[in-house]
């Protein structure tokens, strides 16, 4: 079987699956249970100054559901730890002593003042933790106090915060980035310029989930009033993957190690993160829905996948898909694909015809020789993949590549050649 052991910034853990800084890592009881279940590491719920902050007492989570009531995302308005710093530090020391083979990282959020870094960084490091993670991403509560996303959205502040922590830290410093920016590269570059040893992303997305349909006030609410919170879970994974890939493929940040966060529920999600540039992954929402035992499926699934691919270690998967990510203008416009229907699998539900007829290119028939039958009209099909995406029968509709002949749309000969973008001056990976 493949070796799942992981090394991130010199920090060794038995597998690449860490718990993200969140309610599941709020105290030693939780983290001990997680490590007993088999998790490779944990990022302790974010520490702040004493006296601790006060969280709301009431609904902290809003949830979005799929039609089968599966959780597709959480919104939370919970802040950083509300437990005394001394209690947290004592528990962190105990956990690291008892679980020396697991990664333990201290998430911290401190004011932008050197006195705070000078006082708290050595104090926290003395617990024996393996690294710091600077929480520069929380979009609610702490940002109103000049911390969290208020820092993470300004590259100059990111650099200053990173430099402040690095000045007093003897262990690696990871900078956790917010997705609430137009472009993730300036924050990543700022973290790198400040001396960050790695970045982790993404933190939660600024959001409001819904209203209460009886009172027509927002939900969740505290004494009738609500506030924006942070969105996480399966719904944010595409955002996370985009931002991870941008950092991994950009010339001036490609050598910056990445801890991937966002929507990891099963082993396939982990493969997505790792293949697009993350060296390990952090999980939160999935354990809040299913508990710590999902680590069994994560480990077994990733192990089986690596075996199938002939890979002996997780490191062989990291970044494997990055060379395939490019900008739209470099895509090969000579490449032609069309939809195809396997008639043996077709259940004649008609969904493909309906969506193509209503919102696409009227390229699927609903009748052949007077009989109900669905077939693709190659001359009209533009290869958009909509019908394949919504077909309820797996494998019934697929895309087929036309490697020669004439394009039915234009009458022009098909020439399948990759666009020569590898040497284009605007290609961020040029020369790699």
Coordinates of N, CA, C and O in Angstrom, one line a residue, residues 241-242 244-250 268-279 305 309 311 314-327 331 418 421 429:
X241 N -10.1 25.6 -4.7 CA -9.2 25.0 -5.7 C -8.7 26.0 -6.6 O -7.5 25.9 -7.0
X242 N -9.5 27.0 -7.0 CA -9.0 28.0 -7.9 C -7.9 28.8 -7.3 O -6.9 29.0 -7.9
X244 N -5.9 28.0 -4.7 CA -4.7 27.1 -4.5 C -4.0 27.0 -5.8 O -2.7 27.1 -5.9
X245 N -4.7 26.7 -6.9 CA -4.0 26.5 -8.2 C -3.3 27.8 -8.7 O -2.2 27.8 -9.3
X246 N -3.9 29.0 -8.4 CA -3.3 30.2 -8.8 C -2.0 30.4 -8.1 O -1.0 30.9 -8.7
X247 N -1.9 30.1 -6.8 CA -0.7 30.3 -6.1 C 0.3 29.2 -6.6 O 1.5 29.6 -6.8
X248 N -0.1 28.0 -6.8 CA 0.8 26.9 -7.2 C 1.4 27.1 -8.6 O 2.5 26.6 -8.9
X249 N 0.7 27.8 -9.5 CA 1.2 28.0 -10.8 C 1.8 29.3 -11.1 O 2.4 29.5 -12.2
X250 N 1.7 30.2 -10.2 CA 2.3 31.6 -10.4 C 3.8 31.5 -10.2 O 4.3 31.0 -9.1
X268 N -11.9 12.0 -2.6 CA -11.8 12.7 -4.0 C -11.5 14.2 -3.8 O -10.7 14.8 -4.5
X269 N -12.2 14.8 -2.8 CA -11.9 16.2 -2.5 C -10.5 16.4 -2.1 O -9.8 17.4 -2.5
X270 N -9.9 15.5 -1.4 CA -8.5 15.6 -1.0 C -7.6 15.5 -2.2 O -6.6 16.2 -2.3
X271 N -7.9 14.6 -3.1 CA -7.1 14.4 -4.3 C -7.1 15.7 -5.1 O -6.1 16.1 -5.6
X272 N -8.3 16.3 -5.2 CA -8.4 17.6 -5.9 C -7.4 18.6 -5.4 O -6.7 19.3 -6.1
X273 N -7.5 18.8 -4.0 CA -6.6 19.8 -3.4 C -5.1 19.5 -3.6 O -4.3 20.3 -3.9
X274 N -4.8 18.2 -3.4 CA -3.4 17.8 -3.5 C -2.9 17.9 -4.9 O -1.8 18.5 -5.2
X275 N -3.6 17.4 -5.9 CA -3.2 17.5 -7.3 C -3.0 18.9 -7.8 O -2.3 19.2 -8.7
X276 N -3.8 19.8 -7.2 CA -3.7 21.2 -7.6 C -2.8 22.1 -6.8 O -2.7 23.3 -6.9
X277 N -1.9 21.4 -6.0 CA -0.8 22.1 -5.4 C -0.7 22.1 -3.9 O 0.3 22.5 -3.3
X278 N -1.8 21.6 -3.2 CA -1.7 21.6 -1.7 C -0.8 20.4 -1.3 O -0.9 19.3 -1.9
X279 N 0.1 20.6 -0.3 CA 0.9 19.6 0.2 C 0.3 18.7 1.3 O 0.7 17.6 1.6
X305 N -6.5 5.1 -4.1 CA -6.3 5.9 -5.3 C -4.8 5.9 -5.6 O -4.5 5.7 -6.8
X309 N -2.9 4.4 -9.1 CA -2.1 5.3 -9.9 C -0.7 4.9 -9.9 O 0.2 5.5 -10.6
X311 N 1.4 5.2 -7.4 CA 2.1 6.1 -6.6 C 2.4 5.5 -5.3 O 1.5 4.9 -4.7
X314 N 2.2 10.2 -1.0 CA 1.4 11.4 -1.2 C 2.1 12.4 -2.0 O 1.6 13.1 -2.8
X315 N 3.4 12.6 -1.7 CA 4.2 13.6 -2.4 C 4.2 13.5 -3.9 O 4.4 14.5 -4.6
X316 N 4.0 12.3 -4.4 CA 4.0 12.1 -5.9 C 2.7 12.7 -6.5 O 2.7 13.0 -7.7
X317 N 1.7 12.8 -5.7 CA 0.4 13.4 -6.2 C 0.4 14.9 -6.1 O -0.3 15.6 -7.0
X318 N 1.1 15.5 -5.2 CA 1.1 16.9 -5.0 C 1.5 17.7 -6.2 O 2.6 17.5 -6.8
X319 N 0.6 18.6 -6.7 CA 0.9 19.4 -7.8 C 0.8 18.8 -9.2 O 1.1 19.4 -10.2
X320 N 0.3 17.5 -9.2 CA 0.3 16.8 -10.5 C -0.5 17.5 -11.6 O -0.2 17.4 -12.7
X321 N -1.6 18.1 -11.1 CA -2.5 18.7 -12.1 C -2.2 20.2 -12.4 O -2.8 20.8 -13.3
X322 N -1.2 20.8 -11.7 CA -0.9 22.2 -11.9 C -0.5 22.5 -13.3 O -1.0 23.6 -13.9
X323 N 0.3 21.7 -14.0 CA 0.7 22.1 -15.4 C -0.5 22.2 -16.4 O -0.3 22.8 -17.4
X324 N -1.6 21.5 -16.0 CA -2.8 21.6 -16.9 C -3.6 22.8 -16.7 O -4.6 23.0 -17.4
X325 N -3.3 23.7 -15.7 CA -4.1 24.9 -15.5 C -3.5 26.0 -16.2 O -2.3 26.3 -16.1
X326 N -4.3 26.7 -17.0 CA -3.8 27.9 -17.7 C -4.9 28.9 -17.8 O -6.0 28.8 -17.2
X327 N -4.6 30.0 -18.5 CA -5.6 31.1 -18.7 C -6.4 30.8 -20.0 O -6.0 30.1 -20.9
X331 N -6.3 28.3 -24.4 CA -7.0 27.0 -24.7 C -7.0 26.8 -26.2 O -7.0 27.7 -27.0
X418 N -2.4 21.5 -30.1 CA -2.4 22.4 -28.9 C -1.9 23.7 -29.3 O -0.9 23.9 -30.0
X421 N 1.2 28.0 -26.3 CA 1.2 29.1 -25.3 C 2.4 29.0 -24.4 O 2.6 29.8 -23.5
X429 N 3.6 30.4 -16.1 CA 4.5 29.3 -15.9 C 5.5 29.2 -17.0 O 6.3 28.2 -17.1

